[in-house]
Amino acid sequence: MAEFSGHNTGCVEFLGLKMAPLNIPIQRRLQTASVFAWVATILFAGWAFLLLLIYLGFFTNYWWLSLAYLTWYYGDRAAPHKGGGRRRRWLGALSVWRHFANYFPMEVIKTAELPPDKNYILAYHPHGVMALGTTAIITEGAGFSQIIKTSKLYPAQNNIVIYYPHGFLGLLSMEGAEEVLRIHPDSGKAIVVVPGGSQETLESRPGKASLVLKNKAGFIKMALKHGASLVPVYGFGETDVYDQNVYPDTSLVRKFQRLLNRFLGFSPVIIKGRGIFQYSWGVLPRRKPINIVVMAILDVNI
């Protein structure tokens, strides 16, 4: 599968792999590094941090660092359920996010005005493998806040990820999202949700977008309860950046994936993307455009 932006120029074959050329501009190198850092965070940061805590606590003289962190974590454990963790606007404005968005590239397209004095629930589809398009919404990589004028964006999830160190600091649970809407009924807050979740992940493949809507009405009920307006957001190209092995519903692998999804809120998939120095395989997404279309408001009546 070809990469976007003419990656084949100057690439060579080595041991069956399409290797990246050596004369790639520094901007593209920075884009790849930014995407690698974010994908590594999603895939490995939670488990790596847990192993680090165990190592420091039981095998070094720095056990007190693990104890201090766990003490703080326990004392602040309710943060995702009571309005969120420790988000900082300057973090979302770092240049790393601009490099991230330009890698694909990502573009935010607005089809209607969103008054800044209302609350919104932005429902993003499709999930794809990692819902990468939401990164352009919750950061300034694609200039989202200059296009959509809201005072604050809150990414919300309903699975184990909110308890990871990086998730704990920046994500809301669905309970916490309701708390934000309850406390700030008319202040331009926007909750970002991906209703299809890991069930859409299991069906994600290039050229196809399977939307899972059955039994996914929780965000609609939240909007009705708190008077927030619904805003459909669609990421065209989200499912094109990764390929994966899709297993039949009756297979043991699919049953195992669904079992993990039931207990953990996410399902492991075997993905095929590209690598840092070659284009044939790896965990990095392919360079394919993701156009994030923010559609017209759907007002709801309480």
Tab-separated table of N, CA and C in Angstrom, residues 130-273:
chain	number	residue	atom	x	y	z
A	130	MET	N	-6.785	3.608	16.645
A	130	MET	CA	-6.373	4.417	17.801
A	130	MET	C	-7.110	5.747	17.928
A	131	ALA	N	-8.125	5.979	17.089
A	131	ALA	CA	-8.840	7.265	17.118
A	131	ALA	C	-7.857	8.435	17.050
A	132	LEU	N	-6.938	8.361	16.107
A	132	LEU	CA	-5.879	9.367	16.009
A	132	LEU	C	-6.424	10.756	15.705
A	133	GLY	N	-7.549	10.825	14.998
A	133	GLY	CA	-8.120	12.116	14.659
A	133	GLY	C	-8.517	12.940	15.863
A	134	THR	N	-8.827	12.283	16.973
A	134	THR	CA	-9.202	13.041	18.167
A	134	THR	C	-8.032	13.855	18.707
A	135	THR	N	-6.813	13.444	18.369
A	135	THR	CA	-5.641	14.205	18.816
A	135	THR	C	-5.643	15.609	18.224
A	136	ALA	N	-6.146	15.734	16.994
A	136	ALA	CA	-6.231	17.053	16.371
A	136	ALA	C	-7.346	17.897	16.976
A	137	ILE	N	-8.254	17.261	17.717
A	137	ILE	CA	-9.342	17.987	18.367
A	137	ILE	C	-8.911	18.492	19.736
A	138	ILE	N	-8.232	17.654	20.492
A	138	ILE	CA	-7.906	18.014	21.876
A	138	ILE	C	-6.569	18.739	22.004
A	139	THR	N	-5.842	18.893	20.880
A	139	THR	CA	-4.607	19.684	20.879
A	139	THR	C	-4.721	20.766	19.802
A	140	GLU	N	-3.660	21.546	19.657
A	140	GLU	CA	-3.641	22.605	18.649
A	140	GLU	C	-2.857	22.196	17.406
A	141	GLY	N	-2.672	20.880	17.212
A	141	GLY	CA	-1.905	20.417	16.065
A	141	GLY	C	-2.467	20.881	14.735
A	142	ALA	N	-3.797	20.892	14.625
A	142	ALA	CA	-4.457	21.333	13.393
A	142	ALA	C	-5.212	22.640	13.599
A	143	GLY	N	-4.910	23.346	14.691
A	143	GLY	CA	-5.541	24.635	14.959
A	143	GLY	C	-7.011	24.549	15.291
A	144	PHE	N	-7.395	23.521	16.043
A	144	PHE	CA	-8.820	23.284	16.287
A	144	PHE	C	-9.493	24.458	16.986
A	145	SER	N	-8.861	25.021	18.006
A	145	SER	CA	-9.508	26.087	18.778
A	145	SER	C	-9.680	27.368	17.966
A	146	GLN	N	-8.904	27.532	16.888
A	146	GLN	CA	-9.077	28.692	16.020
A	146	GLN	C	-10.252	28.506	15.071
A	147	ILE	N	-10.651	27.253	14.885
A	147	ILE	CA	-11.766	26.947	13.988
A	147	ILE	C	-13.061	26.784	14.771
A	148	ILE	N	-12.971	26.075	15.895
A	148	ILE	CA	-14.126	25.845	16.761
A	148	ILE	C	-13.877	26.575	18.070
A	149	LYS	N	-14.660	27.591	18.359
A	149	LYS	CA	-14.432	28.449	19.525
A	149	LYS	C	-15.151	27.885	20.754
A	150	THR	N	-14.471	27.056	21.524
A	150	THR	CA	-14.983	26.612	22.819
A	150	THR	C	-13.938	26.955	23.873
A	151	SER	N	-14.402	27.149	25.094
A	151	SER	CA	-13.467	27.581	26.131
A	151	SER	C	-12.575	26.446	26.617
A	152	LYS	N	-13.084	25.204	26.571
A	152	LYS	CA	-12.279	24.090	27.064
A	152	LYS	C	-12.799	22.775	26.496
A	153	LEU	N	-11.870	21.899	26.125
A	153	LEU	CA	-12.206	20.582	25.595
A	153	LEU	C	-11.827	19.515	26.603
A	154	TYR	N	-12.716	18.533	26.771
A	154	TYR	CA	-12.480	17.458	27.731
A	154	TYR	C	-12.606	16.111	27.017
A	155	PRO	N	-11.504	15.413	26.777
A	155	PRO	CA	-11.613	14.058	26.233
A	155	PRO	C	-12.113	13.098	27.306
A	156	ALA	N	-13.114	12.294	26.960
A	156	ALA	CA	-13.718	11.377	27.936
A	156	ALA	C	-13.639	9.945	27.430
A	157	GLN	N	-13.342	9.032	28.346
A	157	GLN	CA	-13.301	7.610	28.026
A	157	GLN	C	-14.010	6.829	29.120
A	158	ASN	N	-14.295	5.580	28.788
A	158	ASN	CA	-15.003	4.747	29.749
A	158	ASN	C	-14.327	3.388	29.869
A	159	ASN	N	-12.995	3.396	29.934
A	159	ASN	CA	-12.287	2.126	30.082
A	159	ASN	C	-11.067	2.304	30.977
A	160	ILE	N	-10.243	1.285	31.028
A	160	ILE	CA	-9.123	1.239	31.968
A	160	ILE	C	-8.063	2.303	31.675
A	161	VAL	N	-8.074	2.873	30.469
A	161	VAL	CA	-7.047	3.845	30.082
A	161	VAL	C	-7.037	5.063	30.998
A	162	ILE	N	-8.184	5.440	31.555
A	162	ILE	CA	-8.211	6.629	32.417
A	162	ILE	C	-7.411	6.423	33.695
A	163	TYR	N	-7.045	5.192	34.010
A	163	TYR	CA	-6.259	4.928	35.214
A	163	TYR	C	-4.767	4.811	34.928
A	164	TYR	N	-4.376	4.876	33.640
A	164	TYR	CA	-2.959	4.944	33.318
A	164	TYR	C	-2.414	6.296	33.773
A	165	PRO	N	-1.113	6.394	34.052
A	165	PRO	CA	-0.562	7.679	34.502
A	165	PRO	C	-0.865	8.831	33.554
A	166	HIS	N	-0.674	8.625	32.230
A	166	HIS	CA	-0.935	9.718	31.287
A	166	HIS	C	-2.425	9.946	31.108
A	167	GLY	N	-3.234	8.879	31.193
A	167	GLY	CA	-4.677	9.046	31.085
A	167	GLY	C	-5.273	9.671	32.322
A	168	PHE	N	-4.752	9.289	33.469
A	168	PHE	CA	-5.223	9.798	34.755
A	168	PHE	C	-5.087	11.315	34.832
A	169	LEU	N	-4.043	11.854	34.221
A	169	LEU	CA	-3.782	13.287	34.301
A	169	LEU	C	-4.603	14.102	33.310
A	170	GLY	N	-5.073	13.480	32.240
A	170	GLY	CA	-5.701	14.286	31.206
A	170	GLY	C	-7.089	13.900	30.763
A	171	LEU	N	-7.589	12.728	31.190
A	171	LEU	CA	-8.866	12.244	30.697
A	171	LEU	C	-9.962	12.339	31.747
A	172	LEU	N	-11.187	12.340	31.254
A	172	LEU	CA	-12.364	12.245	32.110
A	172	LEU	C	-12.992	10.876	31.949
A	173	SER	N	-13.594	10.373	33.009
A	173	SER	CA	-14.519	9.264	32.866
A	173	SER	C	-15.846	9.842	32.394
A	174	MET	N	-16.778	8.998	31.988
A	174	MET	CA	-18.084	9.508	31.582
A	174	MET	C	-18.798	10.150	32.769
A	175	GLU	N	-18.567	9.620	33.948
A	175	GLU	CA	-19.110	10.238	35.158
A	175	GLU	C	-18.538	11.639	35.349
A	176	GLY	N	-17.242	11.785	35.118
A	176	GLY	CA	-16.613	13.091	35.231
A	176	GLY	C	-17.105	14.063	34.174
A	177	ALA	N	-17.396	13.552	32.970
A	177	ALA	CA	-17.931	14.403	31.911
A	177	ALA	C	-19.289	14.971	32.311
A	178	GLU	N	-20.115	14.135	32.914
A	178	GLU	CA	-21.413	14.619	33.398
A	178	GLU	C	-21.230	15.694	34.455
A	179	GLU	N	-20.221	15.532	35.301
A	179	GLU	CA	-19.966	16.509	36.355
A	179	GLU	C	-19.589	17.867	35.755
A	180	VAL	N	-18.786	17.859	34.695
A	180	VAL	CA	-18.409	19.109	34.032
A	180	VAL	C	-19.640	19.813	33.475
A	181	LEU	N	-20.511	19.066	32.814
A	181	LEU	CA	-21.709	19.664	32.226
A	181	LEU	C	-22.673	20.153	33.298
A	182	ARG	N	-22.699	19.465	34.420
A	182	ARG	CA	-23.601	19.871	35.507
A	182	ARG	C	-23.116	21.162	36.163
A	183	ILE	N	-21.816	21.256	36.415
A	183	ILE	CA	-21.262	22.422	37.105
A	183	ILE	C	-21.218	23.649	36.194
A	184	HIS	N	-20.991	23.422	34.889
A	184	HIS	CA	-20.851	24.533	33.936
A	184	HIS	C	-21.919	24.402	32.848
A	185	PRO	N	-23.169	24.725	33.141
A	185	PRO	CA	-24.248	24.486	32.178
A	185	PRO	C	-24.192	25.365	30.929
A	186	ASP	N	-23.603	26.547	30.999
A	186	ASP	CA	-23.600	27.467	29.853
A	186	ASP	C	-22.258	28.183	29.732
A	187	SER	N	-21.186	27.425	29.578
A	187	SER	CA	-19.880	28.089	29.591
A	187	SER	C	-18.954	27.654	28.463
A	188	GLY	N	-19.488	27.061	27.406
A	188	GLY	CA	-18.658	26.729	26.260
A	188	GLY	C	-17.743	25.541	26.448
A	189	LYS	N	-18.130	24.586	27.290
A	189	LYS	CA	-17.338	23.368	27.471
A	189	LYS	C	-17.715	22.354	26.383
A	190	ALA	N	-16.754	21.542	25.983
A	190	ALA	CA	-16.998	20.517	24.974
A	190	ALA	C	-16.416	19.192	25.435
A	191	ILE	N	-17.253	18.187	25.512
A	191	ILE	CA	-16.832	16.825	25.842
A	191	ILE	C	-16.592	16.074	24.536
A	192	VAL	N	-15.436	15.438	24.412
A	192	VAL	CA	-15.097	14.685	23.206
A	192	VAL	C	-15.206	13.193	23.509
A	193	VAL	N	-16.092	12.504	22.797
A	193	VAL	CA	-16.276	11.066	23.006
A	193	VAL	C	-16.125	10.342	21.672
A	194	VAL	N	-15.780	9.068	21.762
A	194	VAL	CA	-15.702	8.202	20.580
A	194	VAL	C	-16.642	7.030	20.851
A	195	PRO	N	-17.929	7.175	20.510
A	195	PRO	CA	-18.940	6.199	20.941
A	195	PRO	C	-18.666	4.769	20.505
A	196	GLY	N	-18.111	4.581	19.296
A	196	GLY	CA	-17.909	3.222	18.798
A	196	GLY	C	-16.888	2.428	19.577
A	197	GLY	N	-15.918	3.108	20.170
A	197	GLY	CA	-14.931	2.462	21.023
A	197	GLY	C	-14.222	1.298	20.364
A	198	SER	N	-13.836	0.349	21.198
A	198	SER	CA	-13.028	-0.772	20.720
A	198	SER	C	-13.808	-1.725	19.832
A	199	GLN	N	-15.140	-1.661	19.865
A	199	GLN	CA	-15.912	-2.497	18.951
A	199	GLN	C	-15.693	-2.056	17.507
A	200	GLU	N	-15.548	-0.754	17.297
A	200	GLU	CA	-15.207	-0.279	15.956
A	200	GLU	C	-13.764	-0.611	15.608
A	201	THR	N	-12.899	-0.647	16.609
A	201	THR	CA	-11.502	-1.016	16.364
A	201	THR	C	-11.405	-2.390	15.714
A	202	LEU	N	-12.203	-3.325	16.193
A	202	LEU	CA	-12.146	-4.693	15.688
A	202	LEU	C	-12.534	-4.792	14.218
A	203	GLU	N	-13.303	-3.827	13.723
A	203	GLU	CA	-13.767	-3.863	12.337
A	203	GLU	C	-12.996	-2.912	11.435
A	204	SER	N	-12.015	-2.203	11.977
A	204	SER	CA	-11.317	-1.172	11.207
A	204	SER	C	-10.380	-1.788	10.174
A	205	ARG	N	-10.474	-1.286	8.952
A	205	ARG	CA	-9.565	-1.701	7.884
A	205	ARG	C	-9.609	-0.642	6.779
A	206	PRO	N	-8.570	-0.534	5.969
A	206	PRO	CA	-8.551	0.494	4.924
A	206	PRO	C	-9.722	0.363	3.957
A	207	GLY	N	-10.278	1.512	3.598
A	207	GLY	CA	-11.360	1.538	2.624
A	207	GLY	C	-12.714	1.174	3.178
A	208	LYS	N	-12.806	0.931	4.489
A	208	LYS	CA	-14.078	0.543	5.081
A	208	LYS	C	-14.218	1.192	6.444
A	209	ALA	N	-15.417	1.698	6.732
A	209	ALA	CA	-15.694	2.291	8.040
A	209	ALA	C	-16.969	1.667	8.591
A	210	SER	N	-16.835	0.858	9.630
A	210	SER	CA	-17.983	0.231	10.283
A	210	SER	C	-18.297	1.008	11.552
A	211	LEU	N	-19.473	1.602	11.610
A	211	LEU	CA	-19.881	2.376	12.777
A	211	LEU	C	-20.726	1.509	13.692
A	212	VAL	N	-20.408	1.519	14.974
A	212	VAL	CA	-21.156	0.763	15.977
A	212	VAL	C	-21.981	1.758	16.783
A	213	LEU	N	-23.293	1.694	16.629
A	213	LEU	CA	-24.189	2.627	17.308
A	213	LEU	C	-25.137	1.933	18.277
A	214	LYS	N	-25.350	0.630	18.090
A	214	LYS	CA	-26.263	-0.092	18.966
A	214	LYS	C	-25.720	-0.115	20.395
A	215	ASN	N	-26.591	0.181	21.340
A	215	ASN	CA	-26.237	0.223	22.770
A	215	ASN	C	-25.150	1.260	23.065
A	216	LYS	N	-25.093	2.311	22.252
A	216	LYS	CA	-24.088	3.367	22.442
A	216	LYS	C	-24.753	4.729	22.641
A	217	ALA	N	-25.884	4.735	23.325
A	217	ALA	CA	-26.663	5.973	23.466
A	217	ALA	C	-26.355	6.730	24.748
A	218	GLY	N	-25.335	6.326	25.491
A	218	GLY	CA	-25.036	6.993	26.757
A	218	GLY	C	-24.743	8.470	26.597
A	219	PHE	N	-24.007	8.833	25.539
A	219	PHE	CA	-23.668	10.248	25.338
A	219	PHE	C	-24.901	11.062	24.939
A	220	ILE	N	-25.873	10.411	24.284
A	220	ILE	CA	-27.119	11.103	23.932
A	220	ILE	C	-27.945	11.361	25.186
A	221	LYS	N	-28.002	10.385	26.064
A	221	LYS	CA	-28.711	10.569	27.332
A	221	LYS	C	-28.058	11.675	28.155
A	222	MET	N	-26.729	11.738	28.112
A	222	MET	CA	-26.015	12.790	28.831
A	222	MET	C	-26.396	14.166	28.283
A	223	ALA	N	-26.471	14.260	26.955
A	223	ALA	CA	-26.853	15.533	26.336
A	223	ALA	C	-28.269	15.933	26.729
A	224	LEU	N	-29.185	14.980	26.736
A	224	LEU	CA	-30.566	15.262	27.126
A	224	LEU	C	-30.649	15.693	28.586
A	225	LYS	N	-29.878	15.044	29.425
A	225	LYS	CA	-29.931	15.323	30.861
A	225	LYS	C	-29.391	16.706	31.193
A	226	HIS	N	-28.347	17.137	30.492
A	226	HIS	CA	-27.666	18.381	30.860
A	226	HIS	C	-27.836	19.499	29.830
A	227	GLY	N	-28.635	19.260	28.803
A	227	GLY	CA	-28.908	20.318	27.837
A	227	GLY	C	-27.755	20.654	26.920
A	228	ALA	N	-26.811	19.747	26.760
A	228	ALA	CA	-25.688	19.978	25.844
A	228	ALA	C	-26.109	19.650	24.416
A	229	SER	N	-25.536	20.341	23.457
A	229	SER	CA	-25.828	20.077	22.051
A	229	SER	C	-24.879	19.010	21.514
A	230	LEU	N	-25.401	18.156	20.654
A	230	LEU	CA	-24.589	17.111	20.038
A	230	LEU	C	-23.955	17.628	18.753
A	231	VAL	N	-22.704	17.271	18.547
A	231	VAL	CA	-21.995	17.667	17.325
A	231	VAL	C	-21.337	16.424	16.725
A	232	PRO	N	-21.875	15.894	15.617
A	232	PRO	CA	-21.208	14.765	14.962
A	232	PRO	C	-19.885	15.213	14.335
A	233	VAL	N	-18.856	14.412	14.529
A	233	VAL	CA	-17.540	14.690	13.941
A	233	VAL	C	-17.076	13.417	13.238
A	234	TYR	N	-16.686	13.536	11.989
A	234	TYR	CA	-16.278	12.346	11.237
A	234	TYR	C	-14.863	12.527	10.705
A	235	GLY	N	-14.041	11.511	10.964
A	235	GLY	CA	-12.656	11.529	10.501
A	235	GLY	C	-12.500	10.709	9.230
A	236	PHE	N	-12.622	11.348	8.081
A	236	PHE	CA	-12.435	10.648	6.815
A	236	PHE	C	-10.959	10.279	6.664
A	237	GLY	N	-10.703	8.992	6.517
A	237	GLY	CA	-9.333	8.501	6.416
A	237	GLY	C	-8.816	7.862	7.691
A	238	GLU	N	-9.577	7.945	8.773
A	238	GLU	CA	-9.140	7.362	10.050
A	238	GLU	C	-8.839	5.876	9.922
A	239	THR	N	-9.648	5.156	9.152
A	239	THR	CA	-9.464	3.708	9.043
A	239	THR	C	-8.430	3.313	7.991
A	240	ASP	N	-7.869	4.295	7.280
A	240	ASP	CA	-6.920	3.975	6.209
A	240	ASP	C	-5.472	3.906	6.671
A	241	VAL	N	-5.186	4.381	7.876
A	241	VAL	CA	-3.783	4.504	8.295
A	241	VAL	C	-3.212	3.201	8.842
A	242	TYR	N	-4.075	2.251	9.166
A	242	TYR	CA	-3.626	0.938	9.641
A	242	TYR	C	-4.399	-0.156	8.924
A	243	ASP	N	-3.722	-1.254	8.677
A	243	ASP	CA	-4.386	-2.493	8.288
A	243	ASP	C	-4.320	-3.425	9.488
A	244	GLN	N	-5.155	-4.438	9.515
A	244	GLN	CA	-5.118	-5.393	10.619
A	244	GLN	C	-5.719	-6.713	10.174
A	245	ASN	N	-5.454	-7.749	10.943
A	245	ASN	CA	-6.093	-9.037	10.718
A	245	ASN	C	-7.488	-8.994	11.328
A	246	VAL	N	-8.510	-9.155	10.500
A	246	VAL	CA	-9.897	-9.169	10.972
A	246	VAL	C	-10.369	-10.615	10.987
A	247	TYR	N	-10.781	-11.090	12.158
A	247	TYR	CA	-11.125	-12.495	12.332
A	247	TYR	C	-12.640	-12.697	12.293
A	248	PRO	N	-13.102	-13.859	11.821
A	248	PRO	CA	-14.543	-14.147	11.795
A	248	PRO	C	-15.141	-14.124	13.201
A	249	ASP	N	-16.430	-13.812	13.288
A	249	ASP	CA	-17.100	-13.718	14.583
A	249	ASP	C	-17.053	-15.031	15.363
A	250	THR	N	-16.978	-16.154	14.650
A	250	THR	CA	-16.995	-17.459	15.313
A	250	THR	C	-15.604	-17.954	15.709
A	251	SER	N	-14.559	-17.227	15.349
A	251	SER	CA	-13.199	-17.685	15.633
A	251	SER	C	-12.851	-17.498	17.105
A	252	LEU	N	-11.887	-18.292	17.589
A	252	LEU	CA	-11.449	-18.191	18.981
A	252	LEU	C	-10.786	-16.845	19.257
A	253	VAL	N	-10.063	-16.322	18.267
A	253	VAL	CA	-9.395	-15.031	18.456
A	253	VAL	C	-10.418	-13.931	18.674
A	254	ARG	N	-11.490	-13.906	17.849
A	254	ARG	CA	-12.508	-12.873	18.001
A	254	ARG	C	-13.231	-13.010	19.345
A	255	LYS	N	-13.496	-14.228	19.767
A	255	LYS	CA	-14.142	-14.427	21.067
A	255	LYS	C	-13.244	-13.932	22.204
A	256	PHE	N	-11.929	-14.166	22.072
A	256	PHE	CA	-10.991	-13.683	23.087
A	256	PHE	C	-10.950	-12.159	23.099
A	257	GLN	N	-10.953	-11.549	21.919
A	257	GLN	CA	-10.954	-10.088	21.834
A	257	GLN	C	-12.192	-9.503	22.508
A	258	ARG	N	-13.328	-10.106	22.275
A	258	ARG	CA	-14.568	-9.601	22.875
A	258	ARG	C	-14.581	-9.808	24.384
A	259	LEU	N	-13.966	-10.907	24.833
A	259	LEU	CA	-13.894	-11.154	26.272
A	259	LEU	C	-13.071	-10.067	26.954
A	260	LEU	N	-11.918	-9.738	26.390
A	260	LEU	CA	-11.091	-8.671	26.959
A	260	LEU	C	-11.807	-7.328	26.894
A	261	ASN	N	-12.526	-7.098	25.816
A	261	ASN	CA	-13.264	-5.840	25.690
A	261	ASN	C	-14.317	-5.709	26.784
A	262	ARG	N	-14.933	-6.815	27.135
A	262	ARG	CA	-15.970	-6.791	28.166
A	262	ARG	C	-15.397	-6.433	29.533
A	263	PHE	N	-14.192	-6.924	29.828
A	263	PHE	CA	-13.627	-6.716	31.164
A	263	PHE	C	-12.705	-5.496	31.252
A	264	LEU	N	-12.028	-5.162	30.163
A	264	LEU	CA	-11.051	-4.072	30.200
A	264	LEU	C	-11.503	-2.819	29.462
A	265	GLY	N	-12.474	-2.969	28.570
A	265	GLY	CA	-12.932	-1.814	27.812
A	265	GLY	C	-12.150	-1.576	26.536
A	266	PHE	N	-11.199	-2.455	26.201
A	266	PHE	CA	-10.496	-2.364	24.926
A	266	PHE	C	-10.094	-3.761	24.484
A	267	SER	N	-9.815	-3.901	23.184
A	267	SER	CA	-9.467	-5.202	22.619
A	267	SER	C	-8.129	-5.117	21.900
A	268	PRO	N	-7.232	-6.071	22.129
A	268	PRO	CA	-5.964	-6.074	21.393
A	268	PRO	C	-6.191	-6.491	19.944
A	269	VAL	N	-5.511	-5.837	19.027
A	269	VAL	CA	-5.592	-6.192	17.614
A	269	VAL	C	-4.176	-6.301	17.059
A	270	ILE	N	-4.041	-7.079	16.007
A	270	ILE	CA	-2.750	-7.228	15.333
A	270	ILE	C	-2.739	-6.261	14.161
A	271	ILE	N	-2.004	-5.160	14.314
A	271	ILE	CA	-2.033	-4.097	13.316
A	271	ILE	C	-0.833	-4.176	12.385
A	272	LYS	N	-1.018	-3.609	11.210
A	272	LYS	CA	0.069	-3.516	10.237
A	272	LYS	C	0.140	-2.079	9.745
A	273	GLY	N	1.226	-1.418	10.088
A	273	GLY	CA	1.437	-0.058	9.616
A	273	GLY	C	2.782	0.036	8.930
